[in-house]
Short mmCIF file of C-alpha atoms and ligand atoms in Angstrom, two decimals:
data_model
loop_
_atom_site.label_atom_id
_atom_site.label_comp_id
_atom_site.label_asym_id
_atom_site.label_seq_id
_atom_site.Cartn_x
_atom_site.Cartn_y
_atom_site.Cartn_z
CA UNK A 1 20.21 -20.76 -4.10
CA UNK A 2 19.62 -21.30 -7.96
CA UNK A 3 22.50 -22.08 -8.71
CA UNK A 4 22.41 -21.33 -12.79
CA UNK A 5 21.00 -18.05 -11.79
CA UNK A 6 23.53 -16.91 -9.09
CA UNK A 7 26.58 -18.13 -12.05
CA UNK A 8 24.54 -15.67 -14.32
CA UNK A 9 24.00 -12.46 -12.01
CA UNK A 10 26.28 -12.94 -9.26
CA UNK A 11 26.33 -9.10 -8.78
CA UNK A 12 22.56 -8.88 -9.29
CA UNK A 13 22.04 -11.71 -5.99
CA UNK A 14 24.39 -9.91 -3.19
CA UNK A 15 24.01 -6.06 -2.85
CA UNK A 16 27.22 -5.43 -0.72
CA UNK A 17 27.03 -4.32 2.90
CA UNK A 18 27.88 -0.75 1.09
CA UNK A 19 24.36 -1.12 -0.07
CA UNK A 20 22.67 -2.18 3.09
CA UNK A 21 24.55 1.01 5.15
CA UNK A 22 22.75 3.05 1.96
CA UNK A 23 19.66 1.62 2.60
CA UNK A 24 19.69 2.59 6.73
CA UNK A 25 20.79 5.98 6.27
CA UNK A 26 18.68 6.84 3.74
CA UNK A 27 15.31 5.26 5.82
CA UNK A 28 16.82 7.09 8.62
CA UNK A 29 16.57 10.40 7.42
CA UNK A 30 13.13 9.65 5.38
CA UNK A 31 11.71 8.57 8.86
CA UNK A 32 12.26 11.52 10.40
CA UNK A 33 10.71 14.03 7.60
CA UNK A 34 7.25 11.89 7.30
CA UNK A 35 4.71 14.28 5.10
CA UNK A 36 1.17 13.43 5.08
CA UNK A 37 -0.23 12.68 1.35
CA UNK A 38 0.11 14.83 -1.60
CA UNK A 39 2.45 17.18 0.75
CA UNK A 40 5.70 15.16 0.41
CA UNK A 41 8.05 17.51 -0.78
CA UNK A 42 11.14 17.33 1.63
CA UNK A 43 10.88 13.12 1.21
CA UNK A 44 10.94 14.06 -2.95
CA UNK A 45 13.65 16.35 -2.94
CA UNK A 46 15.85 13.67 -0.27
CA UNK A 47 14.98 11.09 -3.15
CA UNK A 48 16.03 13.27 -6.34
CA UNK A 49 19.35 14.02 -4.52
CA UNK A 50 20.15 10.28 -3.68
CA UNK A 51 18.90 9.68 -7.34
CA UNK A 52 21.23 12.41 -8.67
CA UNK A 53 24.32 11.37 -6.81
CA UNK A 54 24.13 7.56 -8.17
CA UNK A 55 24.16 9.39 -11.76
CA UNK A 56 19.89 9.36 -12.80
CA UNK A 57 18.49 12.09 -14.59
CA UNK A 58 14.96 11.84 -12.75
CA UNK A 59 11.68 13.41 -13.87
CA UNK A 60 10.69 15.24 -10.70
CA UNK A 61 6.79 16.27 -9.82
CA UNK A 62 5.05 13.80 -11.26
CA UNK A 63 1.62 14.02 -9.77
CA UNK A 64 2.78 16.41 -7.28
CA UNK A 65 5.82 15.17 -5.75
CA UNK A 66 6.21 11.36 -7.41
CA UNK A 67 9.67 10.80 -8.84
CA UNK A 68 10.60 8.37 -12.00
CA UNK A 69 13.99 7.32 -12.59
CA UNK A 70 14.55 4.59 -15.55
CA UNK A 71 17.93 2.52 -15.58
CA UNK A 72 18.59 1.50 -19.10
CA UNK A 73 20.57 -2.24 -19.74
CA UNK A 74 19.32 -2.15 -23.81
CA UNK A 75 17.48 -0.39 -25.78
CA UNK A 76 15.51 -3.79 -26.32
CA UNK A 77 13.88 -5.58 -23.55
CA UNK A 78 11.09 -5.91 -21.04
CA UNK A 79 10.92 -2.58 -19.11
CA UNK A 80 10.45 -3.94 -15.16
CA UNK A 81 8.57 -0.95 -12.84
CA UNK A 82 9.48 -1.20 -8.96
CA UNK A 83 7.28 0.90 -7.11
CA UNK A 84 7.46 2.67 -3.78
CA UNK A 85 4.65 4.72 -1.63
CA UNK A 86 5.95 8.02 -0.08
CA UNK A 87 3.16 9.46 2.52
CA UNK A 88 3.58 8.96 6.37
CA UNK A 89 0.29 9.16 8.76
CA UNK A 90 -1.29 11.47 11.14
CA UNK A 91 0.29 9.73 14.21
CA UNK A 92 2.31 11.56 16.56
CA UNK A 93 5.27 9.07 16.74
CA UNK A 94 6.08 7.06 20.12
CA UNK A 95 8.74 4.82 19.21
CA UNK A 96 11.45 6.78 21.50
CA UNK A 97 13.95 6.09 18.32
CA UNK A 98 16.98 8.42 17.77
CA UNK A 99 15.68 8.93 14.24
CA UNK A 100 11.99 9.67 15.51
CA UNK A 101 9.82 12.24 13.02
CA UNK A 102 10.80 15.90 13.65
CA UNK A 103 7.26 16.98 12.16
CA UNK A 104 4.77 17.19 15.03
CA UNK A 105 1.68 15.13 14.27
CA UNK A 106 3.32 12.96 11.80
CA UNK A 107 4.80 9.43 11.47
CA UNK A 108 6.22 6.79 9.20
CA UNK A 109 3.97 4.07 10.93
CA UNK A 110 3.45 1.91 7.83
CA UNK A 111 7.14 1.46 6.44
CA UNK A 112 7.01 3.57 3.84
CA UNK A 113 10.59 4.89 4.60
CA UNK A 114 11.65 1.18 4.24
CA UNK A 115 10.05 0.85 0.77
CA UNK A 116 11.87 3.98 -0.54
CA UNK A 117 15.27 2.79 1.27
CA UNK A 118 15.18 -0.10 0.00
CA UNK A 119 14.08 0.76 -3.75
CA UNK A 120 16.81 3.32 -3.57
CA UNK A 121 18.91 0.54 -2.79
CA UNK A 122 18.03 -1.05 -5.62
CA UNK A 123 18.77 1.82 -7.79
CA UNK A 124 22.42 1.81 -6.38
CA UNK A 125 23.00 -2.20 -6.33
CA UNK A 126 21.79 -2.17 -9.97
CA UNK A 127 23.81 1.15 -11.35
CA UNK A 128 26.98 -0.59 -10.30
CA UNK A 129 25.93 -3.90 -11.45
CA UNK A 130 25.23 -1.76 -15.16
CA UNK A 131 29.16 -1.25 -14.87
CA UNK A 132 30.02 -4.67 -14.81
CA UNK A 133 30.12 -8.14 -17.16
CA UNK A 134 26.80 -9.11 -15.17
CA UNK A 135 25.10 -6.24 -16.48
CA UNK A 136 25.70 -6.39 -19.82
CA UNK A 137 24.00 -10.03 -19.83
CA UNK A 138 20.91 -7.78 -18.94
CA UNK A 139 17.62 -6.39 -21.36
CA UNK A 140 15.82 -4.48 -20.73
CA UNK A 141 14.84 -1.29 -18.47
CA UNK A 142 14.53 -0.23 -14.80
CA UNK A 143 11.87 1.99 -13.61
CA UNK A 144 11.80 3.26 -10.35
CA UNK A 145 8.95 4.94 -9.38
CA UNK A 146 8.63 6.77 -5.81
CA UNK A 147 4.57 7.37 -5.84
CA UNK A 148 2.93 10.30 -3.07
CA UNK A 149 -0.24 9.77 -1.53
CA UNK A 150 -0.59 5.87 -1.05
CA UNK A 151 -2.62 6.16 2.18
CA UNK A 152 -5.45 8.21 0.52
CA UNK A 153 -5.31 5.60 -2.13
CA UNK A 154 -5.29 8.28 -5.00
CA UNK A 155 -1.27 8.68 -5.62
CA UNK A 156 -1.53 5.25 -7.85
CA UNK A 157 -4.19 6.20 -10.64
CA UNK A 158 -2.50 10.18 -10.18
CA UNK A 159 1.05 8.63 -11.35
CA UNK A 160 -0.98 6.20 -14.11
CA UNK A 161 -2.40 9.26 -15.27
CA UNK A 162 0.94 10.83 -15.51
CA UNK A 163 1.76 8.30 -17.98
CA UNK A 164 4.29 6.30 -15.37
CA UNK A 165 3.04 2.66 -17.12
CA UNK A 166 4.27 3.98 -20.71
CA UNK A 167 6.18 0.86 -21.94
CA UNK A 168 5.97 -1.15 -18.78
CA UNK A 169 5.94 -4.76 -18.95
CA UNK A 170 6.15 -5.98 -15.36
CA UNK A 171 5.65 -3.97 -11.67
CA UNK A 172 6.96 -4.93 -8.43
CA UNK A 173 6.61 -4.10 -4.93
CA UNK A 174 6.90 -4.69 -1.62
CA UNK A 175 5.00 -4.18 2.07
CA UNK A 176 7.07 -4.22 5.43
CA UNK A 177 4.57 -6.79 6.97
CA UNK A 178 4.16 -7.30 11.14
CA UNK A 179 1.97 -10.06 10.94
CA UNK A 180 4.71 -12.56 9.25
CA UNK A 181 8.21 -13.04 11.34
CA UNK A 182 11.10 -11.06 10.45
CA UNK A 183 13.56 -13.07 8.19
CA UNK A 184 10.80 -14.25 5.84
CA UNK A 185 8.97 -13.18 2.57
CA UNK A 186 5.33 -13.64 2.00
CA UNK A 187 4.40 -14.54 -1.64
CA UNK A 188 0.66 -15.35 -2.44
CA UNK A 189 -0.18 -15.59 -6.02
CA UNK A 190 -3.42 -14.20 -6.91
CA UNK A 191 -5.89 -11.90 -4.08
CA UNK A 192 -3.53 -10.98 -1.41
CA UNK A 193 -4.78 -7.78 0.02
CA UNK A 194 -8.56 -6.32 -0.44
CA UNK A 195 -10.50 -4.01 -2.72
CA UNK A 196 -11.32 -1.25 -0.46
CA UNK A 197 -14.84 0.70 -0.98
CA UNK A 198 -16.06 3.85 1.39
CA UNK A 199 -19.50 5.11 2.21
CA UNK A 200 -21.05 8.68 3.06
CA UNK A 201 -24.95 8.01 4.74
CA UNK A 202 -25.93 11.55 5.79
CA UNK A 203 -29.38 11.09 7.77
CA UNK A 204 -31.51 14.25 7.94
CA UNK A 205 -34.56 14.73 10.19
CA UNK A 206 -36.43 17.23 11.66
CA UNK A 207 -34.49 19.10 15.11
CA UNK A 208 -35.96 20.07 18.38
CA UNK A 209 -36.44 20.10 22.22
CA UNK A 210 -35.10 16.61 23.88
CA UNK A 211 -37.64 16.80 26.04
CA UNK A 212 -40.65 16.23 22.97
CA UNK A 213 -39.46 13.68 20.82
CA UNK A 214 -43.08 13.44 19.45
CA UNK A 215 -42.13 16.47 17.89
CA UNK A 216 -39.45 15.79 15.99
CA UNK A 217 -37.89 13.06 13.98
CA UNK A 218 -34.41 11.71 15.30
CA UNK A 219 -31.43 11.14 13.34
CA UNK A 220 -29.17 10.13 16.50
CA UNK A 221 -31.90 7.28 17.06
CA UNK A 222 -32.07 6.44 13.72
CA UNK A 223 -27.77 6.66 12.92
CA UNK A 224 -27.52 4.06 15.89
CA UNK A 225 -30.23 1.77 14.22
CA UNK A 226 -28.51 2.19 11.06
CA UNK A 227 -25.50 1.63 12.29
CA UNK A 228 -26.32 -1.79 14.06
CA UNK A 229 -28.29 -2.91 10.71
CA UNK A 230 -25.37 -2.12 8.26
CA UNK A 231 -23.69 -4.98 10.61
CA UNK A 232 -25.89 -7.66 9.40
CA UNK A 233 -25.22 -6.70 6.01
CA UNK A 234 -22.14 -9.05 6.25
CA UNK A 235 -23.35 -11.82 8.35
CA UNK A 236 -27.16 -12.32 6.45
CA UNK A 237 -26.44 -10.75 3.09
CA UNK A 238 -22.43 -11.87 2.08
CA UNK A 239 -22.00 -15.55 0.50
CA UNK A 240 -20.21 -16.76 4.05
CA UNK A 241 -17.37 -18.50 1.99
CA UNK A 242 -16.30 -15.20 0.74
CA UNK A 243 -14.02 -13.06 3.26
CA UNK A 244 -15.56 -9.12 3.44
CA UNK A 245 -15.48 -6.97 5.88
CA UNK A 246 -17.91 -3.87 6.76
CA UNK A 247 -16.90 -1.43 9.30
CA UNK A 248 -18.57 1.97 10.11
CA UNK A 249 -15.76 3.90 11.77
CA UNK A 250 -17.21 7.40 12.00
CA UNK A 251 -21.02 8.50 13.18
CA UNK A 252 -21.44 11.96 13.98
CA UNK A 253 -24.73 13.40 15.35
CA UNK A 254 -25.78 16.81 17.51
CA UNK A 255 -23.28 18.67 20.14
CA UNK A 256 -24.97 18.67 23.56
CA UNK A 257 -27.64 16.85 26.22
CA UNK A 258 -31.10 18.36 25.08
CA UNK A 259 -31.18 18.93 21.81
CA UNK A 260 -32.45 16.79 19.09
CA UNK A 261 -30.02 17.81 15.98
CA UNK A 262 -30.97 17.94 12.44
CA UNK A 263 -28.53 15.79 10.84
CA UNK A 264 -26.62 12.82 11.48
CA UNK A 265 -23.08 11.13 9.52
CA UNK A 266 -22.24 8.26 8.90
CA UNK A 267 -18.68 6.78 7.24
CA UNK A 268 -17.27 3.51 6.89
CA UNK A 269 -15.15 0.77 5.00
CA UNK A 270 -16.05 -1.71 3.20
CA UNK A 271 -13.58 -4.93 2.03
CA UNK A 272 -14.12 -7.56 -0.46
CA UNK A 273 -11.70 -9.39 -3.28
CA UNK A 274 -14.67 -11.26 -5.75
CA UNK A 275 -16.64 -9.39 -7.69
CA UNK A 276 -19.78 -10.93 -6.79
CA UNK A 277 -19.35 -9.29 -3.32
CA UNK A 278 -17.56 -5.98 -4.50
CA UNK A 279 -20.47 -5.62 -6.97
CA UNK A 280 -23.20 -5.62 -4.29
CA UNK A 281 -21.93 -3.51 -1.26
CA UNK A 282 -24.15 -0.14 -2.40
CA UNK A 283 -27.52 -2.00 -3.48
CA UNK A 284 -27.05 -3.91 0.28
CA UNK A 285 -25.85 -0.49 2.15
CA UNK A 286 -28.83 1.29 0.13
CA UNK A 287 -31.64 -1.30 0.60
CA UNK A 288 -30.59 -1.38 4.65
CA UNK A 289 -30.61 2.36 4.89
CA UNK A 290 -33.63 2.91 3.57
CA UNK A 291 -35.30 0.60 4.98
CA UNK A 292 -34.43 1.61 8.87
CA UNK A 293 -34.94 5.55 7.23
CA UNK A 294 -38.07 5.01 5.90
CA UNK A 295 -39.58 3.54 8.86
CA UNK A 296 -38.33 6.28 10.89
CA UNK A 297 -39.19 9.15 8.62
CA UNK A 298 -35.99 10.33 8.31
CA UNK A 299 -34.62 10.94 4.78
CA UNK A 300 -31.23 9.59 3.89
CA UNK A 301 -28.28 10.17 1.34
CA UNK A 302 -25.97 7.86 0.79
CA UNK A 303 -22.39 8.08 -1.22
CA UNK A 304 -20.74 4.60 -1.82
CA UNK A 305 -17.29 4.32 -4.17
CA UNK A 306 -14.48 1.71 -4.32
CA UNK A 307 -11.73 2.96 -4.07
CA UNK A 308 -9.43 0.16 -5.14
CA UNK A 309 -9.63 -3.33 -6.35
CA UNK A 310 -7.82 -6.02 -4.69
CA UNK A 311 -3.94 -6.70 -4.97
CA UNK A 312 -4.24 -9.52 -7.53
CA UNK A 313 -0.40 -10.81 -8.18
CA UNK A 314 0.24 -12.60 -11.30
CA UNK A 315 1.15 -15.71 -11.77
CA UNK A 316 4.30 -15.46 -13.84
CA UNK A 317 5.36 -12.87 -12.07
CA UNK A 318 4.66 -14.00 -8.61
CA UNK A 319 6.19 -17.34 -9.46
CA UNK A 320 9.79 -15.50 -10.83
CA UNK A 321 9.28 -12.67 -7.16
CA UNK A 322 9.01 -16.43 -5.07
CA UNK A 323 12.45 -18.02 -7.02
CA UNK A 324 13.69 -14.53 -6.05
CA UNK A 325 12.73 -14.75 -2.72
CA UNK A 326 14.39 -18.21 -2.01
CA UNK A 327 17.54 -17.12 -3.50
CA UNK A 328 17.44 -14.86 -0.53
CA UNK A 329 15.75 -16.46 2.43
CA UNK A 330 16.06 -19.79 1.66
CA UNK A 331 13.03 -22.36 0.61
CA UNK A 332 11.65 -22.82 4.38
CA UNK A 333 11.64 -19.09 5.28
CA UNK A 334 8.98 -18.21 1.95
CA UNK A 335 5.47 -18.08 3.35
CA UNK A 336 2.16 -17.93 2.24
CA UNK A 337 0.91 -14.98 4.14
CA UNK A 338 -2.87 -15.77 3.79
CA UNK A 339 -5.16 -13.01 2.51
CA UNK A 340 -5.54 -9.84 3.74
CA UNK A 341 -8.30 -7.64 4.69
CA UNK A 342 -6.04 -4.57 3.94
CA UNK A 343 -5.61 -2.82 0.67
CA UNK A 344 -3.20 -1.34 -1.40
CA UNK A 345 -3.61 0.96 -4.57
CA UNK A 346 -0.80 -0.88 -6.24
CA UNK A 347 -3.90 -2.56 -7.74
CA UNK A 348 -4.73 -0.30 -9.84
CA UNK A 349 -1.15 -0.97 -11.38
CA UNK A 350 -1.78 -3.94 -12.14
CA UNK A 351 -5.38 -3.71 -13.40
CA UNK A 352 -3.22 -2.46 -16.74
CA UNK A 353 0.35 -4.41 -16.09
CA UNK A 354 0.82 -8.31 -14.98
CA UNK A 355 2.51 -7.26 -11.07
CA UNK A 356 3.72 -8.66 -7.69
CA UNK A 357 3.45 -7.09 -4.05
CA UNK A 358 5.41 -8.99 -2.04
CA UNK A 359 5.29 -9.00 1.88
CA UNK A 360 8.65 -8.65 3.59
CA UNK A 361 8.40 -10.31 7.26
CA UNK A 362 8.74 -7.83 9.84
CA UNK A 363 7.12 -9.21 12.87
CA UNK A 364 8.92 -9.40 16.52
CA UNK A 365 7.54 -10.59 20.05
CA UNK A 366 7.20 -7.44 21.16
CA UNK A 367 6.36 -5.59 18.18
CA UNK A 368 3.83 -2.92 17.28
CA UNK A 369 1.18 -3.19 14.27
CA UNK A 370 1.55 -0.85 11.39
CA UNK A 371 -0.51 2.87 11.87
CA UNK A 372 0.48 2.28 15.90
CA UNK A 373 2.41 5.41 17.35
CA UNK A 374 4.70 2.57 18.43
CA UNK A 375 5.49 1.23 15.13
CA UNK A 376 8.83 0.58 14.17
CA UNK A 377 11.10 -2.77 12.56
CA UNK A 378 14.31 -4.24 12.63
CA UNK A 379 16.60 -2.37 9.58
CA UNK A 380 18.20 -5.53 8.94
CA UNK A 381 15.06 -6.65 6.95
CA UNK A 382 16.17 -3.89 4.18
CA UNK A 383 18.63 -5.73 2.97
CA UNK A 384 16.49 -8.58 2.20
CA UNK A 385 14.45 -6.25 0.50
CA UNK A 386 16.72 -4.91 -1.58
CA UNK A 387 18.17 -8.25 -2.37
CA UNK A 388 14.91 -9.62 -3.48
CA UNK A 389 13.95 -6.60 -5.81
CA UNK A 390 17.39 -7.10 -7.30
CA UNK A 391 16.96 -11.00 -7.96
CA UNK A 392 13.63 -10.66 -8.95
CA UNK A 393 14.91 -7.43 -11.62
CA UNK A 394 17.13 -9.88 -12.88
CA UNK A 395 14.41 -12.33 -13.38
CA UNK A 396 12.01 -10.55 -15.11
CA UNK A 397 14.63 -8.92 -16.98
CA UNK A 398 16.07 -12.12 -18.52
CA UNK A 399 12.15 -13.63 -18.68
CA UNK A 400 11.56 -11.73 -22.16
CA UNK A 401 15.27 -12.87 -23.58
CA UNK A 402 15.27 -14.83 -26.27
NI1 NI B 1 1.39 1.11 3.77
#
């Protein structure tokens, strides 16, 4: 522990077990009331209650259902943003837990009932800690932030547009992360998780009889050719030292044995985090789609976007999250998680404001990856959570002081 730091916030380092039992409940009752993106209104008016009772004046439907709450130490000071996702998934939930989703069809399979616990957790440790002597050593501002529709990767630039970055200085957040053990907290300064781009190839060619081929021209030949070529897009086209990842997950073509359809579909993923490669995914997908079409004399649309950039965590920031994160874990139990092919639209946060995303270690033996039906984690990881968006608060709070 820092030891001039814990003599400084003492309050700030240790939400109480009071906190922690907050924290449960309140995932508890978020993970059984998962709403799909853009539809979470039960999980936003759960949040404005909890936010009401610990004494916030909220701004409600922000962006549909996103929720701001500021806590206010001085009128002078950095202004710190801590940022949780809302939306659940279209999983029908298998976990057998006594707190298992009541709405049919959906799930809390990527912790986003943890992130809101344990930011509201935060808003309650640091409300009391407003009431004490450690609080008044405090600039500054608090935003919470509760943000819908994470998954589709629109609720981000929705809430930016809302105006939810007015005055921010710093933005924090966390992911419940499998893939590191529980007990530990993965920092990474710079790329952590991926920029995240999406294609549309609709192939259109001319129907008929299966049984005269000569006839027609065939878009479910031509999808599957497509299909296999778009996979050497990676392996002859990428600069090998930098990670990406291209994955069609959809192809859609006719609806029974002897007919040669019209049209065929096509959707994927891509992932990339340098430019160089994020620049040059729709000249690649274009030049290989064409190419196969042409040949075939089928004629071809083709729709690429990103979607996001690539989680990109500041320096000064990530270095004050990792002191943070070893007040709380200890040195030893602070890992580099490695990059990840995932992404997150907290980037687009911090295309505008220097930001974290931490990982919070969630992984078991036996446990489940996030989006599994099976999905579920140990609530004792909220408290560490909570504890390092508290430390880290304090941090970034006392980093503009003079
Ligand atoms: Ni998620």
């Amino acid at each position: 522990m820092n030891e001039q730091r814990a003599e400084d916030w003492p309050l700030l380092m240790t939400p109480d077990n009071d906190t922690a039992a907050f924290s449960v409940d309140i995932r508890r009752r978020l993970h059984q009331i998962p709403e799909l993106a853009m539809t979470e209104k039960k999980t936003s008016a759960l949040i404005e209650a909890e936010l009401r009772k610990l004494g916030f004046s909220p701004r409600c439907n922000i962006a549909g259902t996103g929720i701001v709450a500021d806590l206010v130490f001085s009128a002078s000071g950095p202004t710190v943003m801590i940022r949780a996702d809302m939306d659940a998934l279209p999983i029908q939930e298998e976990t057998g837990l006594e707190c298992a989703s009541l709405h049919d069809g959906a799930m809390h399979a990527c912790g986003h009932d943890g992130h809101m616990a344990m930011v509201l957790g935060t808003a309650k440790h640091l409300v009391e800690c407003s009431r004490t002597a450690a609080g008044k050593n405090l600039c500054g501002k608090v935003r919470f932030v509760f943000q819908p529709a994470e998954e589709s990767a629109c609720g981000a630039q929705a809430m930016m547009d809302a105006g939810v970055l007015e005055g921010v200085d710093f933005c924090i957040a966390t992911h419940i992360w499998p893939e590191i053990p529980k007990g530990t907290i993965g920092v990474r300064e710079g790329y952590l998780m991926a920029a995240m781009g999406k294609f549309n190839i609709t192939l259109t060619g001319k129907g008929g009889h299966g049984s005269q081929p000569h006839l027609c021209t065939d878009v479910v030949d031509a999808a599957a050719q497509v299909t296999c070529a778009l996979q050497h897009v990676v392996s002859r086209r990428i600069n090998p030292v930098l990670p990406a990842v291209l994955t069609v997950g959809s192809l859609q073509a006719g609806h029974t044995y002897n007919i040669i359809p019209q049209t065929a579909r096509i959707m994927g993923t891509t992932r990339a985090f340098h430019q160089e490669v994020r620049a040059s995914w729709e000249n690649h997908i274009r030049q290989v789609v064409e190419g196969v079409c042409t040949g075939m004399g089928i004629s071809a649309t083709i729709e690429f976007s990103e979607e996001d950039g690539p989680v990109d965590n500041d320096p000064a920031v990530t270095s004050v999250v990792r002191e943070a994160a070893i007040d709380v874990v200890g040195k030893s139990r602070v890992v580099d998680p490695g990059l990840s092919m995932t992404s997150e639209d907290f980037a687009r946060y911090q295309t505008k404001v220097p930001g974290c995303l931490f990982f919070l270690g969630a992984g078991t033996a036996d446990g489940k990856p996030l989006h599994n039906s099976g999905f579920t984690f140990d609530e004792d990881i909220l408290i560490t959570g909570t504890q390092t968006f508290c430390s880290a608060t304090a941090g970034l709070l006392n980093a503009q002081k003079a």
